[in-house]
Amino acid sequence: MKVTLFTTCIVDFMAMNVGKATVELLEGLGHEIDYPKNQTCCGQPTYNTGYVEKTKNTIKHFIETFEHADVIVSPSGSCVMFVKEYAHIMADDKEWKERAEKVAAKTYELSQFLIEVINVDDFSAKLPGKAVYHHNCHTARFLKVKEQPIKLLSKVEGLELVDFHNSDKCCGFGGTFSVKMGDISAEVADEKARYIMDANPDYLIGADFACLMNIGGRLSRLGSNIKVMHIAEVLNSK
Amino acid sequence: MGIKINNENFKKNLDKNLNNDFMRAAMVKAQDLINKNRTNVLSQLGDGNYREWQKLSGEVRAHVLENLDFYLNQFAENVVKNGGNVFFAKDAKEASEYVTKLAVERGVKKVVKAKSMVTEEIGLNHHLIDAGVDVKETDLAEYILQLDDWNPPSHMVVPSLHLNRTQIKDVFAKNGYSGKDIPEDLAAFARAQLRNEYVTADMGIYGCNFAIAESGAISLISNEGNIDLCTSAPELQVAVMGMERICATYEDADICISLLARNAVGAKSTSYTTFVNGITEEGAADGAKEFHVVIVDNGRSKVLKSQFKEVLQCMRCAACLNICPVYRQVGGHSYNAIYSGPLGVVLTPLLAGYDDFKELPYMCSLCGACTEVCPSNIPLHSLIHEHKRVLAEEKKVSAFWGASMSGAGMVLSRPWMYKLGTGVAPLMTKPLMVDGKIKKGISILKGWTDKRDLPALEVVRFRDWYAKRSKGGNK
Ligand code: SF4
C-alpha cells in the first residue's frame, strides 16, 4: 500500500529518529512511503492558544498537501485527532469543510493504522526489558486509540509491560500550556515522572513525542536513566 | 464575599499555593480517593453505560434550559400553590437584599444555613451579618471555614479540603475546644455546638440541588443531616437557587440525583435526600410556616443566550475538579473564585467578567478528562477553548501572544518559511545547550526549562534525512 506520511513538525525538527523508525517500520512491512515535502504542522499550536482564524491557513495548507493520499499515517495521535477536527473548524466554508472531511476519513495514528487497517500481527521486534506505557490524552480519549498500542507492544519479544499509578492521567504537556503555565505544567510532569520511576522500568514508551519530550525532560532533570522511546522505535527494534 | 475570593495578583497567589506542600498533598490524596470510589460506584451502573447516562442527563438538563421560561413559571406557580413565595432576583444585590430585608422585618436574630454555592456567589452571609443578623453555617466544612474567619471554600463538595485536622483543631481551640486533633472528637464538638443553634434559630437558609417544576419542590442531597434540621426546625425558611437549577419532573430529577451522588462522593446515594414542598400542614410539629424561594439570575440569562449556554447544565458535582490535572496541583484557591477547577474556568469569567479572570482559561492542558467525566454532558474543554478564542481574537488580551501566533500561523502555512525557520533554529538555540540538552531556556522557554530539560533541535531534520536517502535512489 502507498502510505502518505505526516511526520508532524515536532518529529521533523526535534525527533527525527521517530520519523526514521516509522519509515523503516512501514517499509519493512512492505509498504511504499510517500512523504510530501511541503508538509509543516497540523495547526494545534495556534488553535489551542485560541487563535482560530490564524490557524485556518495552516489547515488549508495541510489539506492541499495531503488530499492526494490514499491513506495518511502519523506517529502522533494528538495531531491526527486535530486533523479530525478540521471539518468542524471549517464548518462555515462548505468547500473546505468537505475537503477536510475527506482528508480526515483517511488519516490514522500509526498504531491505529497497524491494527485497524493493515492488521499486522508480527514484526519480529525484540526489546528485552521492563517498560511502562504513557497514553496520550487526545489519542486515548478522543481518538479512542487505547488498546491498539498495548496489543502491538505485547508482541515485542522480551518486553514486559507494567502499569504505574495514574497511568491514564495527563502528563501536563498541553502545547503552549507547557510554557504559558510552565510552573503548573512542570508540576504535573514531575508527578508523572515520579510515578513512572516508582515502577522502576527500563523504558518509558509512548505514541506521541510531545508527551515523551515532556515526561522525558523531567526524568532527565531528576537524573533518571529510564530510556524514553516512541512506539515506532520499539516496533522497529530488532 | 461574592464570586471573587481575593484581590491578590494571579501569579503571586498561584506561587503561594504551589509552595503550600500540605495543601498539595491533600489535593492528591483527595482526588485519588474520590476517583477510586467514583469509578467503583459507576461501574455498578453497568459496564460502558456511563456514556448513556451522561447523554440522558445532559438531555434532561438541556431540555429545561431550552424551555426555561416555561419551567420557571410552572415551578413558581407550584411553589405559590404550596403556600410559598417566589422572588426573581436579577442580580446578587437584589437577592441578598430580599433575604436580608425579610430577616430584618421578621425580627430574625439568628440564621442557620446549609451549604449552598449560590449563597456564596451572591455574598449573602456578609449581607446578613452587616444587618446585625447572626449567621451559622451548619455544614461541618463550612462551619470550620466560618470559624476560621470566613476562610474561602476551595472545593464545591469538600469546601475545607485545604485544611488538615491539626489546622482544624487550632480553629476549634479558639472557640472553646480543648481536645486533640482526632476527627471523631472534632466532629462531636461541632455537633454539640451546632445542635443548639438549630432550635434557637429564627430562620433557615439553604440552597437547591434541583427544583422540581411539576410540583414546586426543592430537592437537597446531603450527608450530614444538617439540611434536614435547617428545613425542619426554623419556622421561617428561604431556599436560594440559580435560575437554571430546574428539573421538569421527579423522574428527570431522579436521573440527575443518581448521577450527582455517584459523581460527587462516589456513593450510590447520599445519606439524605430531602424534598421541601412549601409550608407545612396545619398542626405539624415541624417544618416551615413561612417559605420563600429566591431565584437568582446574576448573569445566567446572558450565558443562556451565549455560545457557553451548556455550562448551565452543571449540577455542581465537582467531578471535573476531582479529575483535573491542573486543579490537582494548584488547589481551589488558585482560581481566585468560589468556583474552581474546569467548571470555574468556564463559569467564573461568564458571571464575573474577564477583567479579573483572564488567566483562568489558560489553566488547562486541554486533556479533556473533565468532559469525559461530566455527568451533565458539558463539553468543558471545548468551552475552555472558546474562552481562549474570545480572549485571543475578540479581546486581544496579549500583544505578545497575538504577534507570536500571527508569526506561527504564517510560518506553518508557508512551507518555505517553515523549512527556513526549522533549519536555522538549531543554530539559534545552540548557546542554550548543555550536554546535548537545553537546560536553561530564555523568554517563553524558561517556563519549560526551569524544571525540565528540552531535547536539542535536530541539525539533520527528518526531512533532510529523508531527502538524502531518496537521493540515494531507493525511493
Ligand atoms: S461541570 Fe460537570 S463535572 Fe463539573 S461540576 Fe458541573 S456537572 Fe460536575
PDB file of C-alpha atoms and ligand atoms in Angstrom, chain B residues 156 314-320 343 373-376 378 380, ligand 1:
ATOM      1  CA  MET B 156     -17.530  22.706  45.856  1.00  0.00           C
ATOM      2  CA  CYS B 314     -23.898  21.841  35.513  1.00  0.00           C
ATOM      3  CA  MET B 315     -25.085  20.092  38.665  1.00  0.00           C
ATOM      4  CA  ARG B 316     -22.094  21.158  40.825  1.00  0.00           C
ATOM      5  CA  CYS B 317     -20.859  17.631  41.437  1.00  0.00           C
ATOM      6  CA  ALA B 318     -17.174  18.626  41.309  1.00  0.00           C
ATOM      7  CA  ALA B 319     -16.216  15.523  39.304  1.00  0.00           C
ATOM      8  CA  CYS B 320     -14.352  17.818  36.922  1.00  0.00           C
ATOM      9  CA  LEU B 343     -16.208  24.396  35.895  1.00  0.00           C
ATOM     10  CA  VAL B 373     -16.419  12.576  33.468  1.00  0.00           C
ATOM     11  CA  CYS B 374     -19.035  15.354  33.479  1.00  0.00           C
ATOM     12  CA  PRO B 375     -22.436  13.854  34.352  1.00  0.00           C
ATOM     13  CA  SER B 376     -24.188  16.838  32.776  1.00  0.00           C
ATOM     14  CA  ILE B 378     -20.951  19.559  29.184  1.00  0.00           C
ATOM     15  CA  LEU B 380     -15.972  21.573  29.232  1.00  0.00           C
TER      16      LEU B 380
HETATM   17  S1  SF4 C   1     -19.203  20.871  35.034  1.00  0.00           S
HETATM   18 FE1  SF4 C   1     -19.920  18.738  35.040  1.00  0.00          FE
HETATM   19  S2  SF4 C   1     -18.336  17.654  36.194  1.00  0.00           S
HETATM   20 FE2  SF4 C   1     -18.034  19.837  36.629  1.00  0.00          FE
HETATM   21  S3  SF4 C   1     -19.205  20.243  38.477  1.00  0.00           S
HETATM   22 FE3  SF4 C   1     -20.570  20.665  36.779  1.00  0.00          FE
HETATM   23  S4  SF4 C   1     -21.664  18.766  36.414  1.00  0.00           S
HETATM   24 FE4  SF4 C   1     -19.915  18.247  37.680  1.00  0.00          FE
END
